[in-house]
Coordinates of C-alpha atoms and ligand atoms in Angstrom, one line a residue:
M1 CA -87.5 172.9 27.2
A2 CA -87.7 174.5 23.5
Q3 CA -88.5 172.3 20.8
I4 CA -85.5 172.4 17.9
G5 CA -87.1 171.7 14.7
T6 CA -87.5 172.8 10.9
D7 CA -91.2 173.9 11.1
K8 CA -92.0 177.4 9.9
Q9 CA -95.2 177.0 10.6
A10 CA -95.1 176.5 14.1
A11 CA -92.2 179.3 14.6
K12 CA -94.9 181.4 12.7
S13 CA -97.3 180.5 14.9
F14 CA -95.5 181.5 18.3
L15 CA -93.9 185.0 17.0
E16 CA -97.8 186.1 15.7
A17 CA -98.8 185.1 19.0
G18 CA -96.1 187.8 20.7
K19 CA -93.6 184.9 21.9
V20 CA -89.7 185.1 21.1
V21 CA -88.5 182.2 18.6
G22 CA -85.0 181.2 18.3
I23 CA -84.2 181.6 14.5
P24 CA -81.0 180.6 12.2
T25 CA -79.1 183.2 9.8
E26 CA -76.0 183.3 8.2
T27 CA -74.3 184.9 10.7
V28 CA -75.0 183.5 14.1
Y29 CA -78.4 182.7 15.2
G30 CA -80.8 185.0 16.4
L31 CA -83.6 185.5 19.4
A32 CA -86.5 186.9 16.9
A33 CA -90.2 188.4 18.1
N34 CA -92.1 191.1 16.4
A35 CA -90.1 194.1 16.2
L36 CA -93.5 196.3 16.2
S37 CA -94.5 194.8 19.7
P38 CA -93.5 196.8 22.6
D39 CA -94.2 193.4 24.6
A40 CA -92.4 191.4 22.6
V41 CA -89.5 193.1 22.1
L42 CA -89.3 193.7 26.1
T43 CA -89.6 189.1 26.1
I44 CA -86.5 189.6 24.4
F45 CA -84.5 192.1 26.6
R46 CA -85.8 189.8 30.1
V47 CA -85.1 186.1 28.2
K48 CA -81.8 187.5 27.1
Q49 CA -80.8 189.3 30.2
R50 CA -80.5 192.2 28.2
P51 CA -79.7 195.9 29.6
V52 CA -82.7 197.9 27.6
F53 CA -79.7 200.8 26.7
D54 CA -78.5 198.2 24.0
P55 CA -80.5 198.5 21.1
L56 CA -82.1 195.5 18.8
I57 CA -81.6 194.9 14.3
V58 CA -84.6 195.0 12.7
H59 CA -85.0 191.9 10.1
T60 CA -87.0 192.0 6.9
H61 CA -87.3 190.2 3.6
S62 CA -86.7 193.0 1.1
L63 CA -85.5 196.2 0.7
D64 CA -88.8 197.4 -0.7
K65 CA -90.1 197.0 2.8
V66 CA -87.5 199.2 4.6
P67 CA -89.1 202.9 3.6
Q68 CA -92.2 201.1 5.7
F69 CA -89.7 201.8 8.7
V70 CA -86.7 204.3 8.2
T71 CA -87.4 208.0 6.8
D72 CA -84.4 208.0 4.3
I73 CA -81.8 206.0 2.8
P74 CA -79.1 207.8 1.8
E75 CA -77.2 206.9 -1.5
P76 CA -73.9 204.7 0.1
A77 CA -76.7 202.8 2.4
R78 CA -78.7 201.8 -1.3
K79 CA -75.6 201.2 -2.4
L80 CA -74.2 198.8 0.1
A81 CA -78.3 197.5 0.5
E82 CA -78.6 196.9 -3.1
A83 CA -74.9 195.0 -3.5
F84 CA -74.9 192.7 -0.1
W85 CA -78.0 192.2 1.0
P86 CA -79.4 189.2 1.9
G87 CA -76.2 189.3 3.6
P88 CA -74.0 189.8 7.3
L89 CA -74.5 193.8 6.5
T90 CA -76.9 195.5 9.4
L91 CA -77.1 199.8 8.3
L92 CA -78.2 202.5 10.7
L93 CA -81.0 204.6 9.2
P94 CA -83.5 207.5 10.6
K95 CA -86.4 205.5 11.9
R96 CA -90.0 206.4 11.7
D97 CA -92.5 206.2 14.7
L98 CA -93.6 202.7 13.4
I99 CA -90.4 201.5 14.9
P100 CA -91.0 201.4 19.0
D101 CA -88.6 202.8 20.7
L102 CA -87.9 200.1 22.8
V103 CA -86.7 198.6 19.8
T104 CA -83.8 201.2 19.4
S105 CA -83.3 202.2 22.7
G106 CA -84.2 205.8 22.3
L107 CA -82.2 206.3 19.4
P108 CA -83.0 208.1 15.9
T109 CA -81.9 205.6 14.3
V110 CA -82.9 201.9 13.3
A111 CA -80.5 199.0 12.7
V112 CA -81.8 197.0 9.9
R113 CA -80.6 193.8 7.9
I114 CA -82.3 191.8 5.2
P115 CA -80.1 188.2 6.5
G116 CA -79.4 185.5 4.2
H117 CA -80.7 182.3 5.2
P118 CA -83.1 180.5 3.1
M119 CA -85.4 179.5 6.1
T120 CA -85.3 182.8 7.8
L121 CA -86.1 184.8 4.7
D122 CA -89.3 182.7 4.0
L123 CA -90.3 182.9 7.4
L124 CA -90.1 186.9 7.0
R125 CA -92.4 186.8 3.7
S126 CA -94.7 184.4 5.4
I127 CA -95.6 187.2 8.4
D128 CA -96.8 190.3 8.1
F129 CA -94.2 192.3 10.6
P130 CA -90.7 192.8 11.2
L131 CA -88.5 190.4 13.5
A132 CA -86.5 192.4 16.0
A133 CA -83.3 189.9 17.1
P134 CA -80.2 189.9 19.3
S135 CA -77.8 187.4 18.8
A136 CA -79.6 184.2 20.9
N137 CA -77.3 184.4 23.9
P138 CA -77.2 185.5 27.2
F139 CA -75.8 189.0 27.5
G140 CA -72.0 188.9 27.5
Y141 CA -71.8 185.7 26.2
I142 CA -70.5 184.2 22.9
S143 CA -73.0 183.9 20.3
P144 CA -74.4 180.7 18.9
T145 CA -74.2 179.5 15.5
T146 CA -76.7 176.2 15.6
A147 CA -79.8 176.0 17.2
Q148 CA -78.4 173.5 19.9
H149 CA -76.4 176.2 21.1
V150 CA -79.3 178.0 21.7
A151 CA -81.3 175.0 23.2
D152 CA -77.8 174.8 25.3
Q153 CA -78.5 178.3 26.9
L154 CA -81.9 179.4 26.5
G155 CA -83.8 176.7 26.0
D156 CA -85.8 176.7 28.6
Q157 CA -87.1 180.5 28.3
V158 CA -87.8 179.8 24.1
P159 CA -91.0 177.6 22.7
Y160 CA -89.5 177.0 19.2
I161 CA -85.9 177.1 17.9
L162 CA -86.1 176.9 14.1
D163 CA -82.3 174.8 13.1
G164 CA -80.9 175.8 9.7
G165 CA -78.0 174.5 10.5
P166 CA -74.6 175.7 11.3
S167 CA -74.3 179.8 10.0
S168 CA -72.0 180.1 6.9
V169 CA -70.2 183.2 8.1
G170 CA -70.3 182.6 11.9
L171 CA -69.8 186.2 12.9
E172 CA -72.3 188.8 13.8
S173 CA -73.4 191.3 10.9
T174 CA -71.0 194.3 10.1
I175 CA -73.0 197.5 11.6
V176 CA -72.4 200.4 8.9
G177 CA -74.1 203.8 10.6
F178 CA -74.4 207.5 7.8
E179 CA -73.3 210.2 9.6
A180 CA -74.1 213.5 6.9
G181 CA -74.2 210.7 4.3
K182 CA -70.8 209.7 5.4
P183 CA -70.6 205.9 6.1
T184 CA -69.1 204.4 9.3
V185 CA -68.4 200.9 10.5
F186 CA -69.4 200.7 14.1
R187 CA -69.4 196.8 14.8
L188 CA -66.9 194.9 12.3
G189 CA -68.1 191.6 11.4
G190 CA -69.3 189.2 8.7
M191 CA -68.7 191.6 5.9
A192 CA -65.2 191.9 5.4
L193 CA -64.0 196.1 5.3
D194 CA -62.4 195.7 1.6
Q195 CA -65.7 194.1 0.6
L196 CA -67.5 197.4 1.7
E197 CA -65.3 199.6 0.4
A198 CA -65.2 198.2 -3.3
V199 CA -68.6 200.0 -3.3
I200 CA -68.7 202.9 -1.6
G201 CA -64.8 203.7 -1.4
P202 CA -63.3 204.6 1.9
V203 CA -65.6 204.0 5.2
D204 CA -64.4 205.3 8.8
V205 CA -64.4 202.5 11.5
R206 CA -65.3 203.7 15.2
N207 CA -65.1 200.2 16.3
H208 CA -63.1 199.6 19.7
S209 CA -64.5 202.1 22.2
T210 CA -66.1 200.9 25.3
S211 CA -68.3 203.9 25.8
N212 CA -69.7 204.7 22.1
P213 CA -72.8 206.1 22.2
K214 CA -73.4 205.1 18.6
A215 CA -73.1 201.2 19.6
P216 CA -74.1 201.0 22.9
G217 CA -74.2 197.3 22.9
M218 CA -70.6 197.3 22.3
L219 CA -68.9 196.9 25.8
S220 CA -65.2 195.3 25.8
S221 CA -66.3 192.3 27.7
H222 CA -68.6 190.8 24.8
Y223 CA -68.5 187.4 23.4
A224 CA -66.6 186.4 26.2
P225 CA -66.3 182.5 27.3
R226 CA -66.5 181.8 31.0
K227 CA -63.2 180.4 31.1
S228 CA -59.9 183.1 31.3
L229 CA -58.8 183.7 27.3
I230 CA -55.4 185.1 26.6
L231 CA -54.8 186.9 23.1
L232 CA -51.2 185.8 22.0
A233 CA -49.5 188.5 19.9
P234 CA -48.5 187.5 16.8
G235 CA -45.8 184.9 16.6
Q236 CA -46.3 184.4 20.1
S237 CA -46.3 180.6 21.5
P238 CA -48.9 179.7 24.8
Q239 CA -47.0 179.0 28.3
P240 CA -47.1 175.1 28.5
G241 CA -49.3 173.2 31.3
E242 CA -51.6 170.5 32.5
R243 CA -55.2 172.8 32.1
V244 CA -54.0 174.7 29.6
G245 CA -56.2 174.5 25.7
A246 CA -55.7 176.9 22.5
L247 CA -57.6 177.8 19.7
A248 CA -54.8 178.0 17.0
F249 CA -55.5 179.0 13.4
R250 CA -53.8 176.2 11.4
E251 CA -52.1 173.8 13.3
P252 CA -51.7 173.1 16.9
F253 CA -49.1 174.4 19.4
G254 CA -46.1 171.9 20.6
G255 CA -46.6 171.5 24.5
I256 CA -50.0 171.5 24.9
N257 CA -52.3 168.3 24.6
V258 CA -53.9 168.3 20.9
N259 CA -56.9 167.3 23.3
F260 CA -57.0 170.7 24.4
Q261 CA -56.6 172.6 21.1
R262 CA -59.3 173.7 18.4
I263 CA -58.4 174.0 15.1
L264 CA -59.6 177.1 13.0
S265 CA -58.5 176.4 9.4
P266 CA -56.2 173.7 8.4
T267 CA -55.9 174.9 5.4
G268 CA -55.2 179.2 6.8
D269 CA -58.4 180.2 4.9
L270 CA -60.0 182.9 7.1
N271 CA -63.5 182.2 5.8
E272 CA -63.5 178.5 7.3
A273 CA -61.9 180.3 10.4
A274 CA -64.9 182.7 10.7
K275 CA -67.2 179.8 10.5
N276 CA -65.6 177.5 13.1
L277 CA -64.3 180.5 15.5
F278 CA -67.5 180.5 17.8
A279 CA -68.1 177.5 18.2
H280 CA -64.8 176.5 18.7
L281 CA -64.7 178.6 21.8
R282 CA -67.5 177.0 23.3
S283 CA -65.7 173.8 23.0
L284 CA -62.6 174.9 24.6
D285 CA -65.0 176.3 27.8
A286 CA -66.5 173.2 28.3
I287 CA -63.5 171.3 28.8
D288 CA -61.2 170.7 31.5
V289 CA -59.1 173.6 30.9
D290 CA -58.5 176.7 33.2
V291 CA -56.9 179.4 30.5
I292 CA -57.6 179.5 26.7
Y293 CA -54.5 180.3 24.5
A294 CA -56.1 182.7 21.3
E295 CA -53.7 182.6 18.6
P296 CA -54.3 185.9 16.6
L297 CA -55.7 185.8 12.7
P298 CA -53.9 187.5 10.4
N299 CA -55.2 190.9 9.6
Q300 CA -57.2 190.7 5.9
G301 CA -60.5 189.8 4.9
L302 CA -62.7 188.7 8.4
G303 CA -59.3 188.2 10.2
W304 CA -60.0 191.8 11.3
A305 CA -63.3 191.1 13.1
M306 CA -62.3 188.3 14.7
N307 CA -58.8 189.2 16.4
D308 CA -62.1 192.5 17.4
R309 CA -64.0 189.3 18.8
L310 CA -60.9 187.6 20.5
R311 CA -59.9 190.9 22.2
R312 CA -62.9 191.4 23.9
A313 CA -63.5 188.0 24.9
S314 CA -59.8 187.7 26.3
T315 CA -59.0 188.4 30.1
R316 CA -55.9 190.6 29.2
Ligands
LIG1 O1 -75.4 188.5 12.9 C1 -76.2 190.3 13.0 O2 -76.5 191.3 13.2 C2 -76.9 188.9 14.6 C3 -78.4 188.3 13.6 C4 -78.9 187.9 14.5 O3 -78.5 189.2 12.8 N1 -77.9 189.9 15.5 C5 -77.0 190.7 16.4 O4 -77.4 191.6 17.3 O5 -75.7 190.7 16.6 P1 -76.8 192.0 18.6 O6 -78.1 192.5 19.3 O7 -76.3 190.9 19.4 O8 -76.1 193.3 18.3 C6 -76.6 193.9 17.7 C7 -75.4 195.3 18.0 C8 -75.8 195.9 19.4 O9 -74.2 196.0 19.6 C9 -76.0 197.4 19.2 O10 -76.0 198.1 20.0 C10 -75.7 197.8 17.7 O11 -76.3 196.0 16.9 N2 -77.3 198.9 17.8 C11 -78.4 198.2 17.1 N3 -79.3 199.1 16.6 C12 -78.2 200.4 16.7 C13 -78.5 201.9 16.9 N4 -79.7 202.3 16.7 N5 -77.2 203.1 16.7 C14 -76.5 201.8 17.1 N6 -75.9 201.1 17.1 C15 -77.2 199.6 17.3
LIG2 MG1 -75.2 190.0 20.4

């Protein structure tokens, strides 16, 4: 069983020995290993039961390190990196040979991110390789936002989970790529679009395809709980019933047992809602209900990314 703790030295030792370690980030917890070691990276795919055609994000601690991994940083990428790193933003950049093909699933670009969590930044500074890390959930399930979430599902396969408390953002990073220098968002996430656009102007969004060749992992069935989840239309109420749960934005729905409901943010704060989203979905998945109704979020700020996750998790 995994040990959960705050011992960065222990985490470092396991990583240096080629093992996988659970790490905290501000978005979600990651399942990390030495990005430069194909054997270590293979362990990530095995533990997560992730198909090797779904590439991984490489995490480092400083923009100065990035030229070691990529051949070019286009101007808009540099502007975004300077504005938002460390933070919930991943950039797709042309890879150098140093990055194993296994990490990028053979793609010519590598996904790079500097995560905004002090414990993980310290860990990254203490080792002399970057960390490949997908979200630390079994492939297709809800991403973990606490060390305990990681232990609950992968604890028997991971020697150590570094506990940095609950993730402060709660949604996976926003992924931005550049084609001929033109920025395109491939995954909506913890960095809101309007923030990106304030720095680099209008961006294309190509988020929803189930066969998106640029982000092969973005299958529509991602982020799903085991219970069936129904995403309501705006203003629509759940069908009342005995074994019915609900994920509501500001206040509980009438006609449904309040013990089977989770509220994302009583004050209507979308950042607070994002922080709670995955933990609340997990807890609804674990109680005695057969179906979970989810209220859509307003389409602004992080609401877009939350609606995207709920749509992918929904069974209809
Ligand atoms: O917030 C996050 O991004 C978290 C934390 C741990 O950093 N990580 C994360 O990783 O969400 P993962 O593996 O669950 O999602 C990474 C996504 C996948 O959908 C993958 O297909 C896409 O990034 N991706 C990685 N490299 C890519 C590349 N070169 N081109 C296109 N998409 C890529
Ligand atoms: Mg993931």
